[in-house]
Coordinates of C-alpha atoms and ligand atoms in Angstrom, one line a residue:
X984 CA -0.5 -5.1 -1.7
X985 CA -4.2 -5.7 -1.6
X986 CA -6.1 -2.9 -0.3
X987 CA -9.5 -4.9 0.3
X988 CA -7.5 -7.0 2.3
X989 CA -5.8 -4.6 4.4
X990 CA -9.1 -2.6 5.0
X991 CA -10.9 -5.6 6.0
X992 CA -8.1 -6.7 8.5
X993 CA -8.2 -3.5 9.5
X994 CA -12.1 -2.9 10.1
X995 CA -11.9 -6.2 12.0
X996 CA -9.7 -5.0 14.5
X997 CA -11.1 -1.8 14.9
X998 CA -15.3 -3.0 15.4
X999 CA -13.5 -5.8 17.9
X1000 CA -11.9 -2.8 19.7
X1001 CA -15.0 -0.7 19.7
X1002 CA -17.2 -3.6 20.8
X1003 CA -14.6 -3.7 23.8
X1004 CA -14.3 0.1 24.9
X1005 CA -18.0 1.0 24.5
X1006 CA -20.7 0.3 27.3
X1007 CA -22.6 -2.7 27.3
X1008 CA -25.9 -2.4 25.8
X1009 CA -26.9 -4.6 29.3
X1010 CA -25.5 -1.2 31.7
X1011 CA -27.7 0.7 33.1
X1012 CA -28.9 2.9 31.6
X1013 CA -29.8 1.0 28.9
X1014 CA -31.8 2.9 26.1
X1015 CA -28.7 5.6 25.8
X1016 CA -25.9 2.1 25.7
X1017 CA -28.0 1.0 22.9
X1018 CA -28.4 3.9 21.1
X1019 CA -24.6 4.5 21.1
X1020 CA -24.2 1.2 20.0
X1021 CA -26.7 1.3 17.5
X1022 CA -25.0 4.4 15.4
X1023 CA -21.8 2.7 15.7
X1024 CA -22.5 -0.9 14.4
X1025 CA -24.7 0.3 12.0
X1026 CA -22.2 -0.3 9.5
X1027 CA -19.3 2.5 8.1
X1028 CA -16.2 2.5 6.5
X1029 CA -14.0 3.2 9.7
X1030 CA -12.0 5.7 7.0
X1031 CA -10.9 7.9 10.1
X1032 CA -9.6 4.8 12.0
X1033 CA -8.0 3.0 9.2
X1034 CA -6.1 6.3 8.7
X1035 CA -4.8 6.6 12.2
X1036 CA -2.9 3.1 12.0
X1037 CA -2.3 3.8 8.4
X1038 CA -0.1 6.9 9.5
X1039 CA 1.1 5.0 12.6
X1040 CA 2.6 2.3 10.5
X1041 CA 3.9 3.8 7.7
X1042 CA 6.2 5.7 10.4
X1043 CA 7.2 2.2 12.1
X1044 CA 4.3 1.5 14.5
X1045 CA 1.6 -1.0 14.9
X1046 CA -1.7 -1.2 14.7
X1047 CA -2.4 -1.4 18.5
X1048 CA -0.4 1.0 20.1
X1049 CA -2.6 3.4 18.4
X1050 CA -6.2 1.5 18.8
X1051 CA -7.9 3.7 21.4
X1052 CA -7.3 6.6 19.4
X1053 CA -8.5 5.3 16.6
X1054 CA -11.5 3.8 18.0
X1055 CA -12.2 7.6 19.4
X1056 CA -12.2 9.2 16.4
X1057 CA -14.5 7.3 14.7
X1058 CA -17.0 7.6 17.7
X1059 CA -16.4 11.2 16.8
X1060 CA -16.7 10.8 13.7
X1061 CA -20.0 8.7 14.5
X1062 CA -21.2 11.6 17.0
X1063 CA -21.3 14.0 14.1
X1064 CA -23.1 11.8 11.9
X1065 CA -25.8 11.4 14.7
X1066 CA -25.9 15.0 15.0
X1067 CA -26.1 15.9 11.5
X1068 CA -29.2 13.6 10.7
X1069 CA -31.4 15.5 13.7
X1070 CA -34.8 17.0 12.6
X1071 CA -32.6 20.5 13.8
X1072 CA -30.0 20.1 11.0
X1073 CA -30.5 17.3 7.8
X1074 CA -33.7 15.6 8.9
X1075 CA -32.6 12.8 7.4
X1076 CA -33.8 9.0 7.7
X1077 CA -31.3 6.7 6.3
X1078 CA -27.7 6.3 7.7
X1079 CA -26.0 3.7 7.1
X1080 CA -28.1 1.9 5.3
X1081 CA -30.4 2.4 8.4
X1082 CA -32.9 4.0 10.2
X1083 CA -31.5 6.9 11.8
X1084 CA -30.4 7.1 15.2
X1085 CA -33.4 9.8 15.9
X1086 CA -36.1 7.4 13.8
X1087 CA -35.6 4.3 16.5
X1088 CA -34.9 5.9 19.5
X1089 CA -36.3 9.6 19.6
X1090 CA -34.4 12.7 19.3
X1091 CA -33.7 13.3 22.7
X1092 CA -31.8 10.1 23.0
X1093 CA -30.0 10.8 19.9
X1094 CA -29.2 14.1 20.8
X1095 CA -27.8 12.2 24.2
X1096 CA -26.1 9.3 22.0
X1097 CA -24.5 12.2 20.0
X1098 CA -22.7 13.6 23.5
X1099 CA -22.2 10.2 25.1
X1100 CA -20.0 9.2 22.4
X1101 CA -18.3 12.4 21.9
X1102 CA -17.4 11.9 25.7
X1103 CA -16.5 8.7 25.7
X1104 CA -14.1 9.6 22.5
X1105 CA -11.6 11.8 24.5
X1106 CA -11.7 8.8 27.1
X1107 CA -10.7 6.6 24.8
X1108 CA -8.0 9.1 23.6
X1109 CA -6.7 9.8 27.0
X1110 CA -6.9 6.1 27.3
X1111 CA -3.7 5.1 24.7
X1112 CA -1.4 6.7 27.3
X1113 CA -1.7 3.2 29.0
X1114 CA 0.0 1.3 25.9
X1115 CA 3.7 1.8 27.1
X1116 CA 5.4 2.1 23.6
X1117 CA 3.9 5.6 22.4
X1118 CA 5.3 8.7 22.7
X1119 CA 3.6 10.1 26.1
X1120 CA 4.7 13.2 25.7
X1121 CA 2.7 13.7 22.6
X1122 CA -0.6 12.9 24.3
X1123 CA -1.6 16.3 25.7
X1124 CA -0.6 17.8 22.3
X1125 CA -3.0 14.5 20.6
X1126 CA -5.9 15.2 22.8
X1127 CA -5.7 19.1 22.4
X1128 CA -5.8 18.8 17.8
X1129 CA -8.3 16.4 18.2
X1130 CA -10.0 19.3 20.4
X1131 CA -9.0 22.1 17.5
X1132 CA -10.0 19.6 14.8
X1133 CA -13.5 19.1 15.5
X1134 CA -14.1 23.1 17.6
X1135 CA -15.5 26.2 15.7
X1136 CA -12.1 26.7 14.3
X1137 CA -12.8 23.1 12.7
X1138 CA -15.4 20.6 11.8
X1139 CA -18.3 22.7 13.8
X1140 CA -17.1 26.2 11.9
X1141 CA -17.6 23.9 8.5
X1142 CA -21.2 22.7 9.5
X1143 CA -22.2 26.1 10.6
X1144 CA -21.3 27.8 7.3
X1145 CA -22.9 24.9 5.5
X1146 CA -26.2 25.1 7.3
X1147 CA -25.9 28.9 6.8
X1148 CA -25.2 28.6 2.9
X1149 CA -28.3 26.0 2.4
X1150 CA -30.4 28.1 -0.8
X1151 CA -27.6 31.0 -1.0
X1152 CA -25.4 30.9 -4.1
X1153 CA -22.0 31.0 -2.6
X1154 CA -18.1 31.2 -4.2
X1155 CA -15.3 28.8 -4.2
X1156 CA -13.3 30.2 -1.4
X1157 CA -16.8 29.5 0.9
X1158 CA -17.3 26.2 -0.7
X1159 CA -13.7 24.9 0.2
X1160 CA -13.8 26.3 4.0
X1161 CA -16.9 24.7 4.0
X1162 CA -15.5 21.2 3.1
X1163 CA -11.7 21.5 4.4
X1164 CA -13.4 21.9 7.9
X1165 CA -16.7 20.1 7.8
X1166 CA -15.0 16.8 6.7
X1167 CA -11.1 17.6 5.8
X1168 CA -10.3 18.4 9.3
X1169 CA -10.9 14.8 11.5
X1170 CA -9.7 13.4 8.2
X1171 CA -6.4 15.4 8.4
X1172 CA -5.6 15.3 12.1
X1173 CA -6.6 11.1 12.3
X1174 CA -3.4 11.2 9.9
X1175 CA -1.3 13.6 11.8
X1176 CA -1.9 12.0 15.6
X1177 CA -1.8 8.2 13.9
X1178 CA 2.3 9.7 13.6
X1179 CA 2.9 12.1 16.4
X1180 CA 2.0 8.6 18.6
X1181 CA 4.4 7.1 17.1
X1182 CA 7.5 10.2 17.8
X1183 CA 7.8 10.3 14.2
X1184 CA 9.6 13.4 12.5
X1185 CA 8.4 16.7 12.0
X1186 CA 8.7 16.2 8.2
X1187 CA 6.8 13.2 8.5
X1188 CA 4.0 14.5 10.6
X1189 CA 3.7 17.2 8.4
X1190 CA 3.6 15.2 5.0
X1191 CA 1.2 13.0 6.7
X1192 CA -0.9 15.9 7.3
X1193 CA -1.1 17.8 4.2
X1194 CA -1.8 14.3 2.6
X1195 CA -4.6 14.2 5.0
X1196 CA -5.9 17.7 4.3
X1197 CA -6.1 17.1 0.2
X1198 CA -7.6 13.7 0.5
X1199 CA -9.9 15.2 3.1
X1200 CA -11.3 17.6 0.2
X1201 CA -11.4 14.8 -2.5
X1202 CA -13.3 12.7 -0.2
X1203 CA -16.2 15.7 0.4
X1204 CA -15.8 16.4 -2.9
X1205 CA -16.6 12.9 -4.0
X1206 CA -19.3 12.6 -1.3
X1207 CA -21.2 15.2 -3.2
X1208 CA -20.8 13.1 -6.9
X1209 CA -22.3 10.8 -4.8
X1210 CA -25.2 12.2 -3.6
X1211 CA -25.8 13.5 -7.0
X1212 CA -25.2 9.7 -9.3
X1213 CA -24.7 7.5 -6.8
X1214 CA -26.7 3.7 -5.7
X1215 CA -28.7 4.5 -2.5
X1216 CA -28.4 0.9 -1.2
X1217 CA -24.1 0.8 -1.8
X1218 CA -24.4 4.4 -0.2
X1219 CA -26.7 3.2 2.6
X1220 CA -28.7 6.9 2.3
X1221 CA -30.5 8.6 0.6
X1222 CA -29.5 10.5 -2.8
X1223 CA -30.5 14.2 -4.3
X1224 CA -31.0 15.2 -1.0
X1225 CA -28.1 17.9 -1.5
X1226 CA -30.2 19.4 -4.4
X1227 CA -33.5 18.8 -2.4
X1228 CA -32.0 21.0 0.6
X1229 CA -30.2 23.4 -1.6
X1230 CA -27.1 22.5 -0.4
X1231 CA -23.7 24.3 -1.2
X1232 CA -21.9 21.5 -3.2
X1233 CA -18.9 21.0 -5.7
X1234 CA -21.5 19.6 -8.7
X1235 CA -23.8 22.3 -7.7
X1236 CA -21.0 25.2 -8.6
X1237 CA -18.9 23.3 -10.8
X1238 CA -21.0 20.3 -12.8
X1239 CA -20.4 16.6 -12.3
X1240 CA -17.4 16.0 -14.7
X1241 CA -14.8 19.0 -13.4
X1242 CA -15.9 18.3 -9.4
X1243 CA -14.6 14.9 -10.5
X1244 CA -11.7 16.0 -12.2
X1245 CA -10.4 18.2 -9.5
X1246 CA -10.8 15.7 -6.9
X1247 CA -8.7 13.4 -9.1
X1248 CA -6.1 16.4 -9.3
X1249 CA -6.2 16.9 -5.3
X1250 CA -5.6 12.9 -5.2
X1251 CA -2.3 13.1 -7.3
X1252 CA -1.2 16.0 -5.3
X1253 CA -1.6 13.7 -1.9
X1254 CA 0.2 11.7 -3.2
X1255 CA 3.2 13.4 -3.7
X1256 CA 3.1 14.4 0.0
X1257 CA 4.0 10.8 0.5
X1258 CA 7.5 10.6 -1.4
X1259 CA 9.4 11.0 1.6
X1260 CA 7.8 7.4 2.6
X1261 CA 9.2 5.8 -0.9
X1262 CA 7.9 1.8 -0.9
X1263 CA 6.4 2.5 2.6
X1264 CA 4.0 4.9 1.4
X1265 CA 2.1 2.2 -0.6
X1266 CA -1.3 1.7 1.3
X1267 CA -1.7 5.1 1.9
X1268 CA -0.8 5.9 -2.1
X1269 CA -3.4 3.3 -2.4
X1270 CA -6.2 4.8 -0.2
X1271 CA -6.0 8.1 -2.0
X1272 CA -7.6 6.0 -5.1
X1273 CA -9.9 4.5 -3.4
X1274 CA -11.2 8.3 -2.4
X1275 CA -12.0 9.0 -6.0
X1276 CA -12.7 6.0 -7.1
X1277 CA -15.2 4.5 -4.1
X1278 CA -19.0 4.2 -4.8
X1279 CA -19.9 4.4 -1.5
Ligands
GRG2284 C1 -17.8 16.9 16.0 C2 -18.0 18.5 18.0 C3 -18.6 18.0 16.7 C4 -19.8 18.5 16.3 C5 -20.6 18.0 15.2 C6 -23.2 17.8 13.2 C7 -21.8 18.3 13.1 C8 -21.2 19.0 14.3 C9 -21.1 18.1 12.0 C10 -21.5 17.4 10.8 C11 -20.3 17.0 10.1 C12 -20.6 16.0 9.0 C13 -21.7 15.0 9.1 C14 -19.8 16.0 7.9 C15 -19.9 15.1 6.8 C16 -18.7 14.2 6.7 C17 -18.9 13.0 5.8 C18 -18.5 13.1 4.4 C19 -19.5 12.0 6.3 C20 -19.6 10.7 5.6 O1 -18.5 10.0 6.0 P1 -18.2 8.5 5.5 O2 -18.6 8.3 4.1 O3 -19.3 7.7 6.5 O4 -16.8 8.1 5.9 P2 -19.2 6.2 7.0 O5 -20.7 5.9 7.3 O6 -18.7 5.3 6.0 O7 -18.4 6.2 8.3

């Protein structure tokens, strides 16, 4: 199977979605529509989404029986991103391969973007209880990970022990709560809810988790090769920044060449999570290589 293919498909159907769900940019009030908008269409993967319907397929589902979820998490995923680039936290410029949300239209409507998406999100969430062929009793149980995933107990613990290691020197066990929550976590539970959607079996909910969860650390761990060697247009930000804000990373502790060989070991170990799925497992085997191996 081609990957490239499948993602594009995939991306397609997921900015059409998106372009559907979200508030015109004509909707009053405007400024706050656009901004949204703006942080959303900038460009991005659509990882998180891709992985929802990934999951949901490789348990016997389609693509749109999960779209609304999908679509949420990535404006969550999108929210954080918004967030992360305030003046407050990163003070960063680029996103995207754009100005930042703050740069175009001022940090109180970023700030604002930042919640009206995060809100919107769990609409969108509650909203995939209208396609009839899911698994309705799972969508309290969706809505309330999603909730754990991104809470202090997830992505926001991993961002405020990041900001609070910035210049500190700091020891693996730190590092990895640091990255299995900041980014591991929405990468994880997109995996895990793509299946419970679908009523797929415990074994298979849980394999599709603990796939998520070591990708989820490959992929942070990657993102800070990146930042280190990587091209700032493919990236669409800037690079050195990390170093620049003494920032507690994987090169930092461990050097470029063993961050790159453990991420490669976490990729194999995914990968066996996904034997139980034998031929079926193929695009998500496949996705777990393009983790180490991306450039942007
Ligand atoms: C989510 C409730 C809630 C709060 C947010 C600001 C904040 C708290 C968290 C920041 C988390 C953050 C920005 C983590 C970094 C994750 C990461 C590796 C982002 C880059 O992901 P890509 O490469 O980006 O998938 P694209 O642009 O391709 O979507």
């Amino acid at each position: 199977m081609d990957l490239k293919k499948y993602l594009d498909q995939k991306r397609e159907i997921i900015d059409e979605a998106l372009n559907q769900y979200l508030p015109l940019e004509t909707e009053y009030p405007q400024t706050i529509h656009e901004a949204m908008r703006y942080s959303v269409f900038a460009g991005g993967k659509r990882l998180r989404p891709i992985l929802v319907i990934a999951a949901a397929e490789v348990v016997g589902g389609r693509a749109e029986e999960v779209l609304p979820t999908a679509c949420g998490i990535e404006l969550i995923h999108t929210f954080s991103l918004i967030h992360d680039d305030l003046p407050a936290i990163d003070n960063d410029d680029y996103r995207r391969g754009k100005l930042t949300c703050h740069k175009v239209f001022g940090e109180d409507m970023a700030i604002l973007a930042g919640d009206g998406l995060l809100t919107h999100a769990f609409q969108m969430l509650a909203q995939n209880s209208e396609i009839k062929t899911i698994n309705k009793q799972a969508m309290p149980l969706v809505i309330k990970e999603v909730a754990g995933a991104i809470g202090t107990l997830g992505l926001i613990g991993g961002q405020v022990v990041d900001i609070q290691s910035e210049g500190k020197e700091i020891d693996l066990p730190r590092l990895e709560y640091i990255h299995t929550h900041k980014t591991g976590a929405l990468i994880a539970i997109s995996l895990k809810v793509g299946a419970m959607l679908m009523d797929a079996q415990e074994e298979e909910i849980e394999a599709l988790f603990q796939y998520g969860k070591l990708i989820g650390l490959a992929f942070q761990i990657v993102d800070d090769i990146l930042n280190v060697e990587g091209d700032e247009v493919q990236l669409g930000k800037p690079v050195g920044s990390d170093l620049r804000q003494k920032k507690a990373t994987y090169p930092a502790l461990f050097g470029i060449e063993e961050s790159r060989q453990k991420a490669r070991r976490l990729i194999e170990e995914a990968k066996k999570e996904l034997e139980i799925f034998g031929e079926k497992g193929e695009i998500l085997r496949l996705l777990a290589d393009f983790i180490v191996e991306r450039t942007f």
